[in-house]
Coordinates of C-alpha atoms in Angstrom, one line a residue:
Chain A
M1 CA 0.4 -0.2 -0.1
L2 CA 1.3 3.6 -0.8
L3 CA 0.6 5.9 1.9
R4 CA 1.0 9.2 1.2
K5 CA 2.2 12.2 3.1
A6 CA 2.9 15.7 2.1
P7 CA 6.6 16.8 3.3
D8 CA 6.6 18.6 6.4
V9 CA 8.8 21.1 4.9
R10 CA 8.7 22.8 1.4
Y11 CA 11.5 22.2 -0.9
S12 CA 12.2 25.8 -1.4
E13 CA 12.9 26.0 2.2
I14 CA 15.0 23.3 3.0
T15 CA 19.1 24.2 2.3
P16 CA 20.0 23.6 -1.1
R17 CA 21.8 20.1 -1.1
E18 CA 24.9 21.4 -3.0
L19 CA 25.3 24.1 -0.2
Y20 CA 24.6 21.4 2.4
L21 CA 27.4 19.1 0.9
R22 CA 29.7 21.8 0.6
R23 CA 29.4 23.1 4.4
R24 CA 32.7 21.6 5.3
E25 CA 34.3 23.8 2.7
F26 CA 33.2 26.8 4.1
L27 CA 35.2 25.6 7.6
Q28 CA 37.9 24.8 5.9
G29 CA 38.9 28.1 4.4
A30 CA 41.8 28.0 2.0
A31 CA 41.4 24.1 1.4
G32 CA 37.8 24.7 0.6
V33 CA 38.9 27.2 -2.2
A34 CA 41.3 24.7 -3.4
V35 CA 38.6 21.9 -3.6
G36 CA 36.2 24.6 -5.1
A37 CA 38.6 25.3 -7.8
A38 CA 39.4 21.3 -8.2
A39 CA 35.8 20.9 -9.1
A40 CA 35.2 23.9 -11.3
L41 CA 37.3 22.2 -13.7
S42 CA 34.9 19.5 -14.5
P43 CA 32.2 20.0 -16.3
L44 CA 30.1 18.7 -13.8
G45 CA 31.4 20.9 -11.3
V46 CA 31.0 23.8 -13.2
A47 CA 27.5 23.1 -13.3
R48 CA 27.1 22.4 -9.7
A49 CA 28.7 25.6 -8.5
G50 CA 26.9 27.8 -10.7
A51 CA 23.4 26.3 -10.1
Q52 CA 23.5 26.0 -6.2
A53 CA 21.3 28.3 -5.1
Q54 CA 18.4 26.4 -7.4
G55 CA 19.5 22.7 -6.5
R56 CA 18.9 21.7 -10.2
A57 CA 22.0 22.1 -11.7
K58 CA 22.3 22.4 -15.7
L59 CA 24.8 20.6 -17.6
P60 CA 27.2 22.7 -20.0
N61 CA 27.8 21.3 -23.4
V62 CA 25.4 18.7 -23.9
K63 CA 25.2 17.6 -27.6
K64 CA 21.9 16.4 -28.9
S65 CA 22.9 12.8 -30.3
P66 CA 21.7 11.5 -33.4
L67 CA 21.0 8.1 -31.9
S68 CA 18.3 9.5 -29.8
T69 CA 14.9 8.1 -29.9
A70 CA 12.5 10.3 -32.3
G71 CA 9.0 11.0 -32.6
E72 CA 8.1 9.9 -29.2
K73 CA 6.5 12.5 -26.5
I74 CA 8.8 12.5 -23.5
N75 CA 7.5 11.8 -20.0
S76 CA 7.3 14.6 -17.4
Y77 CA 10.3 15.7 -14.9
E78 CA 8.1 15.0 -12.3
D79 CA 7.0 11.4 -13.6
I80 CA 10.7 10.4 -14.2
T81 CA 11.7 11.6 -10.9
G82 CA 9.1 10.8 -9.1
Y83 CA 8.0 7.1 -9.9
N84 CA 11.3 5.2 -9.4
N85 CA 12.4 1.5 -8.7
F86 CA 15.4 2.0 -6.6
Y87 CA 15.2 -0.4 -3.6
E88 CA 18.2 1.2 -1.8
F89 CA 16.1 3.6 -0.9
G90 CA 12.6 1.8 -0.5
T91 CA 10.6 -0.5 -2.4
D92 CA 7.6 1.9 -3.0
K93 CA 7.7 4.1 -5.9
D94 CA 7.8 7.3 -4.2
D95 CA 10.4 6.2 -1.7
P96 CA 13.2 6.7 -3.7
A97 CA 12.3 10.7 -4.4
R98 CA 11.7 11.1 -0.8
N99 CA 14.7 9.0 0.9
A100 CA 17.6 10.0 -1.4
Q101 CA 17.4 13.7 -1.0
K102 CA 20.3 14.1 1.2
F103 CA 22.3 11.5 -0.7
V104 CA 25.6 12.4 -0.9
T105 CA 27.1 12.1 -4.6
R106 CA 30.4 13.7 -4.5
P107 CA 33.5 13.1 -3.7
W108 CA 33.0 9.7 -5.1
T109 CA 34.8 7.1 -6.7
I110 CA 34.4 4.0 -9.4
N111 CA 36.8 1.1 -8.9
V112 CA 38.0 -0.5 -12.1
E113 CA 38.7 -4.1 -11.2
G114 CA 39.4 -7.1 -13.0
L115 CA 40.5 -8.1 -16.5
V116 CA 41.7 -4.5 -17.2
K117 CA 45.2 -3.0 -18.0
T118 CA 45.1 -0.7 -14.8
P119 CA 42.7 -1.4 -12.5
G120 CA 42.1 1.0 -9.4
P121 CA 39.8 3.8 -8.2
I122 CA 38.9 6.6 -10.8
D123 CA 37.2 10.0 -9.0
I124 CA 33.9 10.4 -10.8
D125 CA 34.9 13.9 -12.4
S126 CA 38.0 12.4 -14.0
F127 CA 35.9 9.4 -15.2
I128 CA 33.6 11.3 -16.8
K129 CA 35.5 14.2 -18.0
P130 CA 37.5 12.7 -21.1
H131 CA 33.9 12.3 -22.5
A132 CA 31.4 14.5 -24.3
L133 CA 27.9 14.8 -23.0
E134 CA 25.5 13.7 -25.0
E135 CA 21.6 13.7 -25.1
R136 CA 20.1 10.7 -25.5
V137 CA 16.1 10.1 -25.5
Y138 CA 15.4 6.4 -24.8
R139 CA 12.0 4.5 -23.9
M140 CA 12.5 2.8 -20.8
R141 CA 10.5 -0.3 -20.6
C142 CA 10.1 -1.7 -16.8
V143 CA 9.4 -5.4 -16.2
E144 CA 6.3 -4.1 -14.5
A145 CA 4.9 -3.6 -18.0
W146 CA 5.0 -0.1 -17.9
S147 CA 7.2 2.1 -19.8
M148 CA 8.2 5.7 -19.9
V149 CA 10.7 8.0 -22.8
I150 CA 13.2 9.6 -20.6
P151 CA 15.9 12.3 -22.1
W152 CA 19.0 11.2 -20.4
V153 CA 22.3 12.5 -20.4
G154 CA 25.3 10.5 -20.6
I155 CA 28.6 9.1 -22.0
P156 CA 28.8 5.9 -24.4
L157 CA 29.5 3.0 -22.3
G158 CA 31.7 1.8 -25.4
D159 CA 34.1 4.6 -25.1
V160 CA 34.4 4.9 -21.4
I161 CA 35.3 0.7 -21.7
K162 CA 37.9 1.7 -24.5
R163 CA 39.6 4.0 -22.4
L164 CA 39.6 1.4 -19.6
A165 CA 41.3 -0.9 -21.7
P166 CA 40.0 -4.4 -20.4
L167 CA 42.2 -7.5 -21.8
P168 CA 41.2 -9.3 -24.4
T169 CA 40.1 -12.3 -22.3
A170 CA 37.4 -10.3 -20.8
K171 CA 34.0 -11.3 -21.9
Y172 CA 31.7 -9.6 -19.7
V173 CA 31.5 -6.4 -17.6
E174 CA 30.0 -6.3 -14.3
F175 CA 28.6 -3.4 -12.4
F176 CA 28.0 -2.6 -8.6
T177 CA 25.5 -0.1 -6.9
L178 CA 27.0 2.0 -3.5
N179 CA 26.3 -0.6 -0.5
D180 CA 26.1 2.1 2.4
S181 CA 23.1 1.2 4.3
K182 CA 23.7 4.6 6.6
Q183 CA 22.3 6.5 3.1
M184 CA 20.4 4.1 1.8
P185 CA 17.6 2.7 4.4
G186 CA 16.4 -0.2 2.0
L187 CA 19.6 -1.8 2.5
R188 CA 18.7 -2.4 6.2
V189 CA 15.9 -4.9 4.6
P190 CA 17.2 -8.1 3.0
V191 CA 14.9 -7.7 0.1
L192 CA 17.6 -8.4 -2.3
D193 CA 21.2 -10.0 -2.0
W194 CA 22.9 -6.3 -1.8
P195 CA 24.8 -4.8 -2.7
Y196 CA 22.6 -4.6 -6.3
R197 CA 24.5 -5.9 -9.1
E198 CA 24.3 -6.2 -13.1
G199 CA 26.2 -7.2 -16.2
L200 CA 26.6 -7.2 -19.7
R201 CA 28.2 -9.1 -22.5
M202 CA 31.0 -7.1 -23.7
D203 CA 29.7 -6.6 -27.4
E204 CA 26.4 -5.5 -25.4
A205 CA 28.3 -3.1 -23.3
M206 CA 30.5 -2.1 -26.5
H207 CA 27.1 -1.3 -28.0
P208 CA 26.7 2.5 -29.5
L209 CA 23.1 2.6 -27.7
S210 CA 24.5 1.9 -23.8
I211 CA 25.4 4.6 -22.2
L212 CA 26.7 5.9 -18.4
A213 CA 24.1 8.5 -17.7
V214 CA 25.0 11.5 -15.6
G215 CA 22.0 13.6 -16.2
L216 CA 18.6 14.1 -17.0
Y217 CA 16.5 16.8 -19.1
G218 CA 20.0 18.4 -19.3
E219 CA 20.7 18.6 -15.6
V220 CA 22.6 16.6 -13.5
L221 CA 20.8 13.3 -12.7
P222 CA 18.7 13.4 -9.9
N223 CA 19.5 11.1 -7.0
Q224 CA 16.6 9.0 -6.9
N225 CA 17.2 8.6 -10.6
G226 CA 20.8 6.9 -9.8
A227 CA 23.2 9.4 -9.5
P228 CA 25.9 10.4 -9.9
I229 CA 26.0 7.8 -12.6
R230 CA 24.0 4.6 -13.8
L231 CA 23.5 2.2 -16.8
V232 CA 21.3 2.5 -19.6
V233 CA 20.7 0.0 -21.7
P234 CA 17.5 0.6 -23.5
W235 CA 16.9 -2.5 -25.6
K236 CA 16.5 -4.6 -21.8
Y237 CA 14.1 -3.9 -19.0
G238 CA 14.6 -1.1 -16.7
F239 CA 16.1 -3.4 -13.9
K240 CA 19.6 -4.0 -16.1
G241 CA 20.1 -0.1 -15.5
I242 CA 22.0 -0.2 -12.1
K243 CA 21.9 3.2 -10.4
S244 CA 24.8 4.9 -8.2
I245 CA 27.6 2.8 -9.7
V246 CA 30.9 2.0 -7.7
R247 CA 32.5 -0.7 -9.1
I248 CA 33.1 -1.8 -12.8
R249 CA 34.8 -5.2 -13.0
F250 CA 35.7 -7.1 -16.4
T251 CA 35.4 -10.5 -16.3
D252 CA 35.6 -13.9 -18.6
K253 CA 32.7 -15.4 -16.7
Q254 CA 28.8 -14.6 -16.9
P255 CA 28.2 -12.4 -14.0
R256 CA 25.2 -13.2 -11.6
T257 CA 22.7 -10.4 -11.4
S258 CA 20.8 -9.3 -8.6
W259 CA 17.1 -10.6 -9.7
D260 CA 18.4 -13.5 -11.1
L261 CA 20.1 -14.7 -7.7
S262 CA 16.9 -13.4 -6.4
N263 CA 14.3 -15.6 -8.7
P264 CA 16.3 -17.1 -11.6
R265 CA 12.6 -18.5 -12.8
E266 CA 11.8 -14.8 -13.5
Y267 CA 14.5 -13.0 -14.4
G268 CA 17.7 -14.1 -16.5
F269 CA 20.8 -12.4 -17.1
Y270 CA 20.2 -10.8 -20.8
A271 CA 16.9 -9.0 -19.8
N272 CA 16.2 -8.1 -23.2
V273 CA 12.5 -6.5 -23.7
N274 CA 10.5 -9.3 -25.5
P275 CA 6.9 -9.3 -25.7
S276 CA 7.2 -13.0 -26.8
V277 CA 8.2 -14.1 -23.7
D278 CA 6.2 -14.0 -20.8
H279 CA 7.1 -13.1 -17.2
P280 CA 5.0 -15.0 -14.9
R281 CA 3.4 -11.9 -13.2
W282 CA 3.2 -10.0 -16.0
S283 CA 2.1 -10.0 -19.5
Q284 CA 5.1 -8.6 -21.3
G285 CA 2.8 -8.6 -24.6
S286 CA 1.7 -4.9 -23.5
E287 CA 2.8 -2.1 -21.6
R288 CA 1.3 1.2 -20.2
R289 CA 3.3 4.1 -21.3
L290 CA 2.9 6.7 -18.2
G291 CA 0.6 9.5 -19.1
E292 CA -1.2 7.2 -21.5
F293 CA -4.6 5.2 -20.8
F294 CA -4.5 2.5 -23.2
R295 CA -2.1 -0.2 -23.1
R296 CA 0.0 -0.2 -26.1
K297 CA 2.2 -3.6 -27.7
T298 CA 5.5 -4.0 -26.5
L299 CA 8.1 -4.0 -29.3
M300 CA 10.6 -6.6 -29.6
F301 CA 14.1 -5.0 -28.1
N302 CA 11.7 -2.1 -26.9
G303 CA 11.7 -1.2 -30.8
Y304 CA 15.7 -1.0 -30.9
G305 CA 15.7 -4.4 -32.8
D306 CA 17.2 -2.5 -36.0
Q307 CA 20.0 -1.7 -34.2
V308 CA 20.9 -4.6 -31.4
A309 CA 19.2 -7.7 -32.9
S310 CA 22.1 -8.7 -34.8
L311 CA 23.8 -9.5 -31.2
Y312 CA 21.6 -12.1 -30.6
T313 CA 21.8 -14.3 -33.8
G314 CA 21.9 -17.7 -33.1
L315 CA 21.0 -17.3 -29.5
D316 CA 17.7 -19.1 -28.0
L317 CA 16.3 -16.1 -26.5
R318 CA 13.1 -18.1 -25.4
R319 CA 15.7 -20.1 -23.3
N320 CA 17.9 -17.2 -22.4
Y321 CA 15.6 -14.5 -21.1
Chain B
M1 CA -29.3 6.9 19.3
T2 CA -27.5 3.8 21.2
R3 CA -23.9 4.1 21.8
F4 CA -23.6 1.1 19.5
T5 CA -25.8 2.8 16.6
V6 CA -23.3 5.8 17.0
I7 CA -20.0 3.1 16.7
R8 CA -21.7 1.4 13.7
W9 CA -22.3 4.8 11.8
T10 CA -18.8 6.0 12.5
I11 CA -17.7 2.5 11.4
F12 CA -19.7 3.1 8.2
A13 CA -18.3 6.8 7.6
A14 CA -14.7 5.3 7.8
A15 CA -14.7 2.5 5.5
L16 CA -15.8 4.8 3.2
V17 CA -12.7 7.0 3.8
P18 CA -10.5 5.0 1.5
A19 CA -12.9 5.4 -1.7
A20 CA -13.0 9.3 -0.8
A21 CA -9.5 9.6 -0.9
L22 CA -9.6 8.2 -4.2
V23 CA -11.5 10.7 -5.5
Y24 CA -9.5 13.2 -3.6
W25 CA -6.4 12.4 -5.0
L26 CA -8.0 12.1 -8.5
F27 CA -8.9 15.7 -8.2
T28 CA -5.9 17.0 -6.6
G29 CA -3.3 15.1 -9.2
N30 CA -2.1 12.6 -6.6
L31 CA -2.6 9.3 -8.0
T32 CA 1.0 8.9 -8.6
A33 CA 2.6 8.7 -12.3
N34 CA 1.4 5.4 -12.9
P35 CA -2.8 6.3 -11.2
I36 CA -4.3 2.8 -12.6
D37 CA -1.4 0.9 -10.9
F38 CA -1.8 3.0 -7.7
I39 CA -5.8 2.5 -7.6
T40 CA -5.0 -1.0 -8.4
D41 CA -3.1 -1.7 -5.2
W42 CA -5.2 0.9 -3.2
T43 CA -8.5 -1.0 -3.5
G44 CA -7.2 -4.5 -3.3
T45 CA -5.4 -3.4 0.2
T46 CA -8.4 -2.1 1.3
A47 CA -10.7 -5.0 0.3
L48 CA -8.1 -7.5 2.2
V49 CA -8.0 -4.8 5.4
F50 CA -11.9 -5.3 5.4
L51 CA -11.8 -9.1 4.9
V52 CA -9.3 -9.4 7.9
L53 CA -11.4 -6.8 9.9
S54 CA -14.9 -9.3 9.1
L55 CA -12.8 -12.2 10.6
T56 CA -12.0 -10.3 13.8
V57 CA -15.7 -10.0 14.8
T58 CA -16.2 -13.4 16.0
P59 CA -12.8 -13.8 17.8
L60 CA -13.3 -10.3 19.7
R61 CA -16.9 -11.2 20.6
R62 CA -16.0 -14.8 22.0
L63 CA -12.9 -13.5 24.0
T64 CA -14.6 -10.0 25.4
G65 CA -18.4 -11.2 25.8
W66 CA -19.5 -8.0 23.6
N67 CA -22.4 -9.5 21.7
E68 CA -23.4 -6.5 19.9
V69 CA -20.1 -6.3 18.0
I70 CA -21.7 -9.3 16.0
K71 CA -24.2 -6.7 14.2
L72 CA -21.1 -5.1 12.5
R73 CA -19.7 -8.2 10.5
R74 CA -22.1 -8.2 7.9
M75 CA -21.1 -4.3 7.2
L76 CA -17.4 -5.0 7.1
G77 CA -17.9 -8.1 4.8
L78 CA -19.9 -6.3 2.5
F79 CA -17.2 -3.4 2.6
A80 CA -14.6 -5.8 1.5
F81 CA -16.9 -6.9 -1.1
F82 CA -17.3 -3.5 -2.1
Y83 CA -13.5 -2.9 -2.3
A84 CA -13.1 -5.9 -4.0
C85 CA -15.8 -5.2 -6.8
L86 CA -13.5 -1.6 -7.4
H87 CA -10.3 -3.6 -7.4
V88 CA -11.6 -6.2 -10.1
S89 CA -13.3 -3.2 -12.1
T90 CA -10.2 -1.3 -12.0
W91 CA -8.5 -4.0 -13.7
M92 CA -11.2 -4.7 -16.3
V93 CA -12.0 -1.4 -17.2
L94 CA -8.7 1.2 -16.5
D95 CA -6.3 -1.5 -16.9
W96 CA -7.7 -3.7 -19.6
F97 CA -10.5 -1.7 -21.2
F98 CA -12.4 -5.1 -21.7
D99 CA -9.9 -6.9 -23.6
I100 CA -11.7 -10.2 -22.7
A101 CA -8.9 -12.2 -24.4
S102 CA -5.7 -10.5 -22.8
M103 CA -7.6 -11.0 -19.4
A104 CA -8.8 -14.4 -19.7
S105 CA -4.8 -15.4 -20.5
D106 CA -3.8 -13.5 -17.6
V107 CA -6.6 -15.5 -15.3
V108 CA -5.0 -18.5 -16.5
K109 CA -1.4 -18.0 -17.1
R110 CA -0.4 -16.1 -13.9
P111 CA -1.1 -17.6 -10.8
F112 CA -1.8 -14.6 -8.5
I113 CA -4.2 -13.2 -10.9
T114 CA -5.7 -17.1 -10.9
L115 CA -6.0 -16.5 -7.1
G116 CA -7.5 -13.1 -7.0
M117 CA -10.2 -14.1 -9.6
T118 CA -11.1 -17.1 -7.1
T119 CA -11.2 -15.0 -4.3
F120 CA -13.6 -12.2 -6.0
L121 CA -15.8 -15.4 -7.0
L122 CA -15.8 -16.6 -3.4
L123 CA -16.9 -13.5 -2.2
V124 CA -19.7 -13.2 -4.9
P125 CA -22.1 -16.0 -3.1
L126 CA -21.6 -14.5 0.1
A127 CA -22.2 -10.8 -0.9
L128 CA -25.8 -12.2 -2.8
T129 CA -26.9 -14.3 0.8
S130 CA -25.9 -11.4 3.2
T131 CA -29.5 -10.3 3.2
A132 CA -31.9 -11.1 6.4
G133 CA -34.3 -13.1 4.0
M134 CA -31.3 -15.3 2.8
I135 CA -30.0 -16.1 6.1
R136 CA -33.5 -17.2 7.0
R137 CA -34.0 -19.1 4.4
L138 CA -30.9 -20.9 4.2
G139 CA -30.7 -21.7 7.9
R140 CA -28.0 -23.9 8.9
R141 CA -26.7 -24.1 5.0
W142 CA -26.0 -20.5 5.4
T143 CA -23.4 -20.8 8.0
Q144 CA -21.7 -23.5 6.1
L145 CA -21.9 -21.3 3.1
H146 CA -20.3 -18.7 4.7
R147 CA -17.3 -20.4 5.8
L148 CA -16.0 -19.9 2.4
V149 CA -14.7 -16.4 3.8
Y150 CA -11.9 -18.7 5.6
L151 CA -10.7 -19.7 2.3
A152 CA -11.1 -16.5 0.6
A153 CA -9.1 -15.2 3.3
I154 CA -6.4 -17.3 2.3
T155 CA -6.2 -16.6 -1.4
A156 CA -6.5 -13.2 -1.0
T157 CA -3.4 -13.0 1.1
I158 CA -1.8 -15.3 -1.2
H159 CA -2.4 -13.3 -4.3
F160 CA -0.9 -10.1 -2.5
W161 CA 2.3 -11.9 -1.6
W162 CA 2.8 -13.5 -5.2
V163 CA 2.0 -10.0 -6.7
V164 CA 4.8 -8.8 -4.6
K165 CA 8.2 -8.8 -6.6
A166 CA 10.5 -8.9 -3.7
D167 CA 9.5 -6.9 -0.6
V168 CA 7.1 -9.5 1.2
R169 CA 7.2 -7.7 4.8
E170 CA 3.6 -6.2 4.2
P171 CA 1.7 -9.0 2.8
R172 CA 3.3 -11.0 5.7
W173 CA 1.2 -8.9 8.2
Y174 CA -1.8 -9.9 6.6
A175 CA -0.8 -13.3 6.4
L176 CA 0.3 -13.3 10.0
A177 CA -3.2 -11.9 11.0
V178 CA -5.0 -14.8 9.0
V179 CA -3.0 -17.5 10.5
I180 CA -3.8 -15.9 14.2
L181 CA -7.7 -15.3 13.0
L182 CA -7.9 -18.8 11.5
T183 CA -6.4 -20.4 14.4
F184 CA -8.8 -19.1 16.6
R185 CA -11.6 -21.2 14.7
V186 CA -9.4 -24.3 14.2
W187 CA -9.2 -24.1 18.0
W188 CA -12.7 -23.7 18.8
V189 CA -13.5 -26.8 16.7
W190 CA -10.9 -29.0 18.3
K191 CA -10.8 -27.9 21.9
P192 CA -14.3 -29.6 22.8
R193 CA -13.2 -32.5 20.7
L194 CA -10.0 -32.8 22.9
H195 CA -12.4 -32.8 26.1
S196 CA -14.5 -35.6 25.2
V197 CA -11.5 -38.1 24.3
H198 CA -10.3 -37.5 27.9

């Protein structure tokens, strides 16, 4: 049951999160100036400094991408940021928007592990900086038979992987979400085997449509949508889009994924959107686009078949669901 | 007005609050980004709440000796049926818009919907025979027929349990309540038999 309760304090009255997060900088004087200057050198840092007062920071130099999905009505910012499956912040759809408000996304480190040339930790801003930010409008199809159209801002995962230089023996890439129960109340409940983990075959990860998203609607990604960095693979069900990534591991074995571990009969490794393979609980033949009344037919590979179907030539998609 | 009349009308008014809340949220735009799912969850959960409440009446009466409370049982049961009707019609009209083929395949292929539909079909004869005239006409068979509510409570709870993806904390509370309330019934049936053995 969803119990709805108005927030006690209006958002406009709350100290902007950015100011709150930077409170130590004010105290640290000179050190704070140095940290601030370093932050200002990265594109995200500039945006964050510039839009502190609003709390919603515009991202600079976002290119529109020809790989965006055209001809779809984009869902509202409110829908995209108010209706989330992010179990680390609670299992109700409106829990993440409420519980992720104070989530700290800077400093943030991504640990690169496994079969890769130079494993080790990378600061989020240096991780993103070598890449141009692109706007990618994608359909997002949840396994629960609803869908949205979302204007992500991100960087191509393939370019990131090339830069990280995995060894030729790497066949899969595995992702892990932050596992910090102090900040993420949902982790105190054993709903899934934490931390949340996901994986892709290397060719799926290298596909031009796969991105790591850092923004939404031209602005810094809201916490409830997986800040500071999350995966978006538009031809797969939404749960493949792992959020708040802290570890990336290259491996030669097919990784286990959270939902597959939780219920292997219902969730597999691939999780490609497929109207002809039913889920025991939801008919996958149709979906409701949020904002529309009538269901619409679900498209194979979420409508991205022309681009991605060749990845799965010869693979039995009924068995490899 | 007697004190009991006041209690009865208070409960009647309170029982309409979940329906009124839906109408209020509809006009204030508070039904989430996915209103149809929200309405489905809300009406289903409310139906289960009233089903559980209707099962608490008899234990309450026997444990406290407050006999008048039995007069609330029919009203609570009918409210369970009322919300179950809203729940099923939300599914038929808003979710599937009378797409009979898809609904039929859902009932057959998805165990949680099979159980949901079973629950609803179990409640229909109970609602239809809830009038004073039917109680009189059916006599002893009325009591037997209305034991179906025990089965409905079990199927409704499993229905809720199975619709949840991973977080079973909420259905677990309903399951606990149903187990306790049905244990009373089993105990009352077996206790006299145990005594007669000794």
